[in-house]
Amino acid sequence: MRFLKFLIFFISPLFLFQCTEKSEPMNLCFDSEISNRPDECIAIYNPVCGCDGITYYNSCYAQSSGIRAYAPGSCNPTD
């Protein structure tokens, strides 16, 4: 019985304070405020894998697309 009271009074209020907005994983990856322009990027093929799973031509293209994080190399090794 004490355990049930514990659940009701201490655990259930936690559900009242849950976030109401669903956070998208993409929000951590994509920044719409980045203002680089892709036409200012040098066309040297040095692929990077964006945190969105898309391979970009190089880091400049990834950044100009609003990608915050990327790793060297293509997302798909066969690219």
XYZ file of N, CA and C in Angstrom:
237
model
N 0.813 -1.194 0.000
C 0.000 0.000 0.000
C 0.866 1.272 0.000
N 1.959 1.236 0.736
C 2.843 2.396 0.776
C 3.463 2.650 -0.600
N 3.771 1.577 -1.281
C 4.349 1.723 -2.619
C 3.357 2.399 -3.557
N 2.101 2.020 -3.454
C 1.064 2.624 -4.287
C 0.934 4.119 -3.983
N 0.980 4.488 -2.726
C 0.923 5.902 -2.356
C 2.144 6.639 -2.913
N 3.280 5.987 -2.839
C 4.499 6.581 -3.393
C 4.330 6.872 -4.879
N 3.821 5.892 -5.602
C 3.617 6.082 -7.034
C 2.644 7.216 -7.317
N 1.582 7.267 -6.590
C 0.549 8.272 -6.845
C 1.049 9.679 -6.516
N 1.683 9.836 -5.376
C 2.035 11.175 -4.916
C 3.385 11.688 -5.394
N 4.298 10.812 -5.717
C 5.632 11.271 -6.079
C 5.987 11.058 -7.546
N 5.513 10.003 -8.119
C 5.855 9.701 -9.509
C 4.863 10.325 -10.489
N 3.592 10.238 -10.231
C 2.599 10.743 -11.178
C 2.718 12.241 -11.451
N 3.084 13.105 -10.485
C 3.246 14.529 -10.830
C 4.350 14.784 -11.848
N 5.289 13.884 -11.956
C 6.346 14.056 -12.944
C 5.794 14.097 -14.363
N 4.692 13.393 -14.577
C 4.091 13.367 -15.905
C 3.440 14.701 -16.264
N 3.146 15.501 -15.264
C 2.543 16.803 -15.522
C 3.551 17.789 -16.084
N 4.832 17.545 -15.848
C 5.864 18.472 -16.267
C 6.626 18.004 -17.496
N 6.047 17.125 -18.247
C 6.683 16.684 -19.483
C 6.640 17.810 -20.508
N 7.575 17.777 -21.417
C 7.594 18.763 -22.492
C 6.366 18.587 -23.360
N 5.786 19.683 -23.760
C 4.624 19.588 -24.636
C 5.041 19.569 -26.100
N 6.202 20.125 -26.410
C 6.688 20.102 -27.785
C 7.497 18.836 -28.007
N 7.281 18.243 -29.139
C 8.087 17.086 -29.504
C 9.357 17.599 -30.155
N 10.480 17.234 -29.573
C 11.737 17.694 -30.160
C 12.163 16.713 -31.241
N 12.461 17.238 -32.367
C 12.916 16.448 -33.494
C 14.426 16.272 -33.395
N 14.952 15.080 -33.649
C 16.396 14.930 -33.657
C 17.060 15.847 -34.676
N 16.323 16.185 -35.725
C 16.863 17.033 -36.768
C 17.183 18.428 -36.232
N 16.466 18.879 -35.181
C 16.720 20.204 -34.628
C 18.149 20.325 -34.123
N 18.704 19.243 -33.632
C 20.073 19.266 -33.153
C 21.059 19.234 -34.322
N 20.590 18.823 -35.443
C 21.432 18.640 -36.612
C 21.330 19.815 -37.582
N 20.157 20.390 -37.695
C 19.894 21.397 -38.724
C 19.707 22.776 -38.097
N 20.298 23.793 -38.704
C 20.148 25.171 -38.249
C 19.736 26.039 -39.426
N 18.509 26.479 -39.420
C 18.003 27.276 -40.537
C 18.580 28.692 -40.548
N 19.236 29.089 -39.481
C 19.808 30.429 -39.388
C 21.178 30.549 -40.068
N 21.769 29.422 -40.437
C 23.071 29.481 -41.106
C 22.866 30.128 -42.468
N 23.666 31.152 -42.734
C 23.393 31.959 -43.931
C 24.440 31.812 -45.029
N 25.259 30.778 -44.971
C 26.215 30.580 -46.068
C 25.463 30.255 -47.343
N 26.044 30.608 -48.449
C 25.406 30.316 -49.735
C 26.200 29.245 -50.459
N 25.532 28.211 -50.996
C 26.251 27.141 -51.685
C 27.052 27.613 -52.888
N 26.629 28.703 -53.537
C 27.373 29.167 -54.705
C 28.699 29.822 -54.315
N 28.931 30.029 -53.026
C 30.201 30.562 -52.555
C 31.175 29.444 -52.166
N 30.738 28.201 -52.258
C 31.581 27.060 -51.899
C 32.487 26.673 -53.069
N 33.680 26.268 -52.748
C 34.625 25.787 -53.753
C 34.224 24.368 -54.143
N 34.228 24.085 -55.411
C 33.773 22.780 -55.913
C 34.902 21.756 -55.887
N 35.409 21.481 -54.712
C 36.416 20.428 -54.530
C 35.721 19.261 -53.846
N 35.769 18.102 -54.487
C 35.076 16.939 -53.931
C 35.851 16.385 -52.747
N 35.295 16.592 -51.573
C 35.843 16.076 -50.323
C 34.635 15.738 -49.465
N 33.981 14.589 -49.745
C 32.666 14.300 -49.162
C 32.661 14.258 -47.638
N 31.542 14.709 -47.099
C 31.291 14.610 -45.668
C 29.901 14.027 -45.475
N 29.758 13.301 -44.385
C 28.461 12.704 -44.046
C 27.791 13.597 -43.020
N 26.686 14.195 -43.405
C 25.947 15.068 -42.504
C 25.218 14.277 -41.440
N 24.923 14.931 -40.329
C 24.205 14.276 -39.237
C 22.787 13.880 -39.649
N 22.355 14.328 -40.819
C 21.052 13.945 -41.345
C 21.125 12.708 -42.234
N 22.334 12.138 -42.371
C 22.502 10.929 -43.169
C 22.692 11.181 -44.649
N 22.895 12.417 -45.039
C 23.093 12.775 -46.447
C 24.567 13.093 -46.671
N 25.099 12.594 -47.784
C 26.479 12.903 -48.149
C 26.508 14.227 -48.891
N 27.359 15.137 -48.427
C 27.520 16.450 -49.050
C 28.853 16.496 -49.789
N 28.905 17.321 -50.824
C 30.074 17.428 -51.693
C 31.333 17.782 -50.905
N 31.197 18.676 -49.954
C 32.285 19.011 -49.023
C 31.667 19.705 -47.807
N 32.499 20.070 -46.843
C 31.982 20.653 -45.601
C 31.290 21.994 -45.839
N 31.740 22.751 -46.816
C 31.105 24.029 -47.119
C 29.661 23.827 -47.567
N 29.434 22.844 -48.409
C 28.077 22.555 -48.872
C 27.197 22.074 -47.719
N 27.773 21.290 -46.809
C 27.012 20.825 -45.646
C 26.618 22.014 -44.774
N 27.578 22.881 -44.488
C 27.300 24.039 -43.648
C 26.305 24.980 -44.303
N 26.433 25.178 -45.593
C 25.521 26.084 -46.284
C 24.116 25.500 -46.386
N 23.994 24.206 -46.170
C 22.674 23.570 -46.138
C 22.077 23.596 -44.745
N 22.809 24.159 -43.782
C 22.307 24.269 -42.420
C 22.686 23.110 -41.520
N 23.590 22.250 -41.979
C 23.995 21.088 -41.193
C 25.014 21.529 -40.143
N 24.732 21.182 -38.901
C 25.608 21.583 -37.788
C 26.770 20.631 -37.568
N 26.554 19.343 -37.802
C 27.597 18.349 -37.525
C 27.742 17.410 -38.717
N 28.964 17.046 -38.992
C 29.240 16.126 -40.102
C 30.558 15.436 -39.815
N 30.762 14.319 -40.519
C 31.986 13.526 -40.364
C 32.642 13.374 -41.737
N 33.952 13.249 -41.763
C 34.637 13.068 -43.053
C 34.181 11.792 -43.744
N 34.107 11.831 -45.050
C 33.716 10.662 -45.838
C 32.239 10.644 -46.154
N 31.887 9.788 -47.089
C 30.482 9.700 -47.483
C 29.704 8.863 -46.467
N 28.404 9.079 -46.444
C 27.541 8.312 -45.534
C 27.458 6.861 -45.953
N 27.485 6.643 -47.258
C 27.458 5.299 -47.822
C 28.816 5.059 -48.440
N 29.604 4.124 -47.896
C 30.976 3.927 -48.400
C 31.068 3.623 -49.895
N 29.983 3.235 -50.535
C 30.027 2.931 -51.961
C 29.845 4.172 -52.820
N 29.552 5.351 -52.181
C 29.383 6.607 -52.954
C 30.696 7.059 -53.548
